[in-house]
Each structure stands twice: as structure tokens, then as C-alpha cells.
Amino acid sequence: MSQLPNCPQCNSSFTYQDGELYICPECAHEWSASDTSTTDTDESKVVKDAVGNILQDGDSITVIKDLKVKGSSLVVKVGTKVKNIRLVDGDHDIDCKIDGIGPMKLKSEFVKKA
């Protein structure tokens, strides 16, 4: 049996081949055999905060607006500091953990780099 490549998004080793495509069962990413030689396209995406500073994984940020937490009565207050962010794709492009609230996704337009 031939060795299948790891997933380019989550680096999972549980990939499988379906016709011309490789599929990752963990993150549902699909790619063709010709895509394995190219680099990850996430590196070209630039995420900027409300002021225009470029954000990167591991940065610390500060919330610049009161944000209601959907589905609860909690509020993330102005000035809340968040350490060790992770950038993700989507509308809410920051994945983080806020003390006292837990894991959250934030929009970069409501934060500034600390």
C-alpha cells in the first residue's frame, strides 16, 4: 500500500483517497494529488486589527468594544486582554480563550494588538 500524504490543513495522518481527491476525515479538507506540491494558501491571507496592525498566531490583543456573548448574559468588556490568539478562516477570524468566559471566536475589527 502506498503512503498517503498528511492533510495540508490540520496535518492529520488519517487521510484517504477517493478517486482523484485526497480527503481528511478530521477537518473535511479535500485536495487533489497535484495540490500536494503547492504551499498552504493560508499564509497569503493577512488579518488586520481595527487600527490596521497585522495580526499573527500567538499575538496578544485587547478588545475595543463591549461584546455580548451569544446565548448567554455574559459580556466581554472593553479593555479585556487576550493572550495567545490563533487565526482561522471565516467571518470570525480570531480563535482564543478568554479568562472567565472560555473559548471564543472574535472578529478582528473589534480588537487591537496589545
PDB file of C-alpha atoms in Angstrom:
ATOM      1  CA  MET A   1       0.000   0.000   0.000  1.00  0.00           C
ATOM      2  CA  SER A   2       1.340   3.437  -0.919  1.00  0.00           C
ATOM      3  CA  GLN A   3       1.941   6.147   1.667  1.00  0.00           C
ATOM      4  CA  LEU A   4      -0.746   8.862   1.552  1.00  0.00           C
ATOM      5  CA  PRO A   5       0.208  12.491   2.303  1.00  0.00           C
ATOM      6  CA  ASN A   6      -0.829  14.187   5.544  1.00  0.00           C
ATOM      7  CA  CYS A   7      -3.603  16.777   5.390  1.00  0.00           C
ATOM      8  CA  PRO A   8      -2.175  20.206   4.437  1.00  0.00           C
ATOM      9  CA  GLN A   9      -4.626  21.991   6.774  1.00  0.00           C
ATOM     10  CA  CYS A  10      -4.563  20.003  10.027  1.00  0.00           C
ATOM     11  CA  ASN A  11      -1.592  17.673   9.345  1.00  0.00           C
ATOM     12  CA  SER A  12      -3.712  14.594  10.095  1.00  0.00           C
ATOM     13  CA  SER A  13      -2.265  11.256   9.028  1.00  0.00           C
ATOM     14  CA  PHE A  14      -5.729   9.672   8.582  1.00  0.00           C
ATOM     15  CA  THR A  15      -6.224  10.856   5.002  1.00  0.00           C
ATOM     16  CA  TYR A  16      -7.748   8.618   2.369  1.00  0.00           C
ATOM     17  CA  GLN A  17      -8.035   8.698  -1.410  1.00  0.00           C
ATOM     18  CA  ASP A  18     -11.344   8.925  -3.257  1.00  0.00           C
ATOM     19  CA  GLY A  19     -10.715   8.801  -6.994  1.00  0.00           C
ATOM     20  CA  GLU A  20      -8.525  11.804  -7.852  1.00  0.00           C
ATOM     21  CA  LEU A  21      -9.023  13.513  -4.467  1.00  0.00           C
ATOM     22  CA  TYR A  22      -7.427  13.104  -1.068  1.00  0.00           C
ATOM     23  CA  ILE A  23      -9.831  13.619   1.853  1.00  0.00           C
ATOM     24  CA  CYS A  24      -9.178  14.324   5.530  1.00  0.00           C
ATOM     25  CA  PRO A  25     -11.864  12.837   7.811  1.00  0.00           C
ATOM     26  CA  GLU A  26     -10.878  15.092  10.726  1.00  0.00           C
ATOM     27  CA  CYS A  27     -11.257  18.559   9.141  1.00  0.00           C
ATOM     28  CA  ALA A  28     -13.140  17.556   5.916  1.00  0.00           C
ATOM     29  CA  HIS A  29     -10.495  19.187   3.700  1.00  0.00           C
ATOM     30  CA  GLU A  30     -10.312  17.870   0.131  1.00  0.00           C
ATOM     31  CA  TRP A  31      -7.408  18.360  -2.264  1.00  0.00           C
ATOM     32  CA  SER A  32      -6.162  16.819  -5.497  1.00  0.00           C
ATOM     33  CA  ALA A  33      -2.910  14.966  -5.970  1.00  0.00           C
ATOM     34  CA  SER A  34      -1.485  17.908  -7.953  1.00  0.00           C
ATOM     35  CA  ASP A  35      -2.114  20.246  -4.962  1.00  0.00           C
ATOM     36  CA  THR A  36       0.276  18.333  -2.672  1.00  0.00           C
ATOM     37  CA  SER A  37       3.313  20.094  -4.117  1.00  0.00           C
ATOM     38  CA  THR A  38       1.943  23.610  -3.549  1.00  0.00           C
ATOM     39  CA  THR A  39       2.273  25.537  -0.313  1.00  0.00           C
ATOM     40  CA  ASP A  40      -0.614  26.310   2.022  1.00  0.00           C
ATOM     41  CA  THR A  41      -2.718  29.275   0.829  1.00  0.00           C
ATOM     42  CA  ASP A  42      -3.486  30.451   4.392  1.00  0.00           C
ATOM     43  CA  GLU A  43      -0.090  32.148   4.579  1.00  0.00           C
ATOM     44  CA  SER A  44      -1.144  34.711   1.957  1.00  0.00           C
ATOM     45  CA  LYS A  45      -4.197  35.820   3.964  1.00  0.00           C
ATOM     46  CA  VAL A  46      -3.485  38.924   6.043  1.00  0.00           C
ATOM     47  CA  VAL A  47      -5.613  39.650   9.125  1.00  0.00           C
ATOM     48  CA  LYS A  48      -5.544  43.218  10.455  1.00  0.00           C
ATOM     49  CA  ASP A  49      -6.923  44.635  13.691  1.00  0.00           C
ATOM     50  CA  ALA A  50      -9.175  47.722  13.970  1.00  0.00           C
ATOM     51  CA  VAL A  51      -6.167  50.065  13.796  1.00  0.00           C
ATOM     52  CA  GLY A  52      -4.528  48.330  10.823  1.00  0.00           C
ATOM     53  CA  ASN A  53      -1.810  46.328  12.580  1.00  0.00           C
ATOM     54  CA  ILE A  54      -1.139  42.887  11.109  1.00  0.00           C
ATOM     55  CA  LEU A  55      -2.103  40.055  13.476  1.00  0.00           C
ATOM     56  CA  GLN A  56      -0.290  36.723  13.734  1.00  0.00           C
ATOM     57  CA  ASP A  57      -0.785  33.486  15.656  1.00  0.00           C
ATOM     58  CA  GLY A  58       0.334  33.855  19.272  1.00  0.00           C
ATOM     59  CA  ASP A  59      -0.217  37.631  19.488  1.00  0.00           C
ATOM     60  CA  SER A  60      -1.894  39.342  22.441  1.00  0.00           C
ATOM     61  CA  ILE A  61      -4.889  41.565  21.749  1.00  0.00           C
ATOM     62  CA  THR A  62      -7.211  43.960  23.589  1.00  0.00           C
ATOM     63  CA  VAL A  63     -10.976  44.177  22.989  1.00  0.00           C
ATOM     64  CA  ILE A  64     -12.032  47.721  21.950  1.00  0.00           C
ATOM     65  CA  LYS A  65     -15.827  47.334  22.233  1.00  0.00           C
ATOM     66  CA  ASP A  66     -18.240  45.632  24.650  1.00  0.00           C
ATOM     67  CA  LEU A  67     -19.202  42.329  23.003  1.00  0.00           C
ATOM     68  CA  LYS A  68     -22.270  40.349  24.035  1.00  0.00           C
ATOM     69  CA  VAL A  69     -21.740  36.594  24.178  1.00  0.00           C
ATOM     70  CA  LYS A  70     -24.420  34.949  22.080  1.00  0.00           C
ATOM     71  CA  GLY A  71     -26.631  32.563  24.043  1.00  0.00           C
ATOM     72  CA  SER A  72     -25.738  33.893  27.488  1.00  0.00           C
ATOM     73  CA  SER A  73     -25.884  37.036  29.598  1.00  0.00           C
ATOM     74  CA  LEU A  74     -22.086  37.420  29.648  1.00  0.00           C
ATOM     75  CA  VAL A  75     -20.340  40.439  28.133  1.00  0.00           C
ATOM     76  CA  VAL A  76     -16.705  40.763  27.060  1.00  0.00           C
ATOM     77  CA  LYS A  77     -15.825  44.232  28.372  1.00  0.00           C
ATOM     78  CA  VAL A  78     -13.730  46.928  26.702  1.00  0.00           C
ATOM     79  CA  GLY A  79     -10.074  46.534  27.642  1.00  0.00           C
ATOM     80  CA  THR A  80     -10.202  42.756  28.111  1.00  0.00           C
ATOM     81  CA  LYS A  81      -6.766  41.366  27.259  1.00  0.00           C
ATOM     82  CA  VAL A  82      -6.494  38.083  25.396  1.00  0.00           C
ATOM     83  CA  LYS A  83      -3.203  36.211  25.052  1.00  0.00           C
ATOM     84  CA  ASN A  84      -2.070  33.653  22.511  1.00  0.00           C
ATOM     85  CA  ILE A  85      -4.638  34.074  19.739  1.00  0.00           C
ATOM     86  CA  ARG A  86      -4.988  31.770  16.755  1.00  0.00           C
ATOM     87  CA  LEU A  87      -6.056  32.994  13.317  1.00  0.00           C
ATOM     88  CA  VAL A  88      -8.703  30.978  11.482  1.00  0.00           C
ATOM     89  CA  ASP A  89     -10.682  31.302   8.257  1.00  0.00           C
ATOM     90  CA  GLY A  90     -14.197  32.655   8.303  1.00  0.00           C
ATOM     91  CA  ASP A  91     -16.181  35.676   9.426  1.00  0.00           C
ATOM     92  CA  HIS A  92     -14.893  35.418  12.996  1.00  0.00           C
ATOM     93  CA  ASP A  93     -11.194  35.158  12.195  1.00  0.00           C
ATOM     94  CA  ILE A  94      -9.676  35.005  15.714  1.00  0.00           C
ATOM     95  CA  ASP A  95      -9.916  31.902  17.894  1.00  0.00           C
ATOM     96  CA  CYS A  96      -8.985  32.482  21.536  1.00  0.00           C
ATOM     97  CA  LYS A  97      -9.671  31.640  25.161  1.00  0.00           C
ATOM     98  CA  ILE A  98     -10.891  34.464  27.434  1.00  0.00           C
ATOM     99  CA  ASP A  99     -10.398  34.120  31.193  1.00  0.00           C
ATOM    100  CA  GLY A 100     -13.744  33.795  32.974  1.00  0.00           C
ATOM    101  CA  ILE A 101     -15.668  33.140  29.756  1.00  0.00           C
ATOM    102  CA  GLY A 102     -13.894  30.336  27.892  1.00  0.00           C
ATOM    103  CA  PRO A 103     -13.162  29.611  24.229  1.00  0.00           C
ATOM    104  CA  MET A 104     -14.478  32.209  21.783  1.00  0.00           C
ATOM    105  CA  LYS A 105     -14.218  33.389  18.222  1.00  0.00           C
ATOM    106  CA  LEU A 106     -13.802  37.117  17.654  1.00  0.00           C
ATOM    107  CA  LYS A 107     -13.827  39.414  14.660  1.00  0.00           C
ATOM    108  CA  SER A 108     -10.571  41.256  14.070  1.00  0.00           C
ATOM    109  CA  GLU A 109     -12.423  44.557  13.617  1.00  0.00           C
ATOM    110  CA  PHE A 110     -13.247  44.647  17.369  1.00  0.00           C
ATOM    111  CA  VAL A 111      -9.708  44.150  18.697  1.00  0.00           C
ATOM    112  CA  LYS A 112      -6.349  45.890  18.627  1.00  0.00           C
ATOM    113  CA  LYS A 113      -2.885  44.439  19.005  1.00  0.00           C
ATOM    114  CA  ALA A 114      -1.500  44.818  22.522  1.00  0.00           C
TER     115      ALA A 114
END
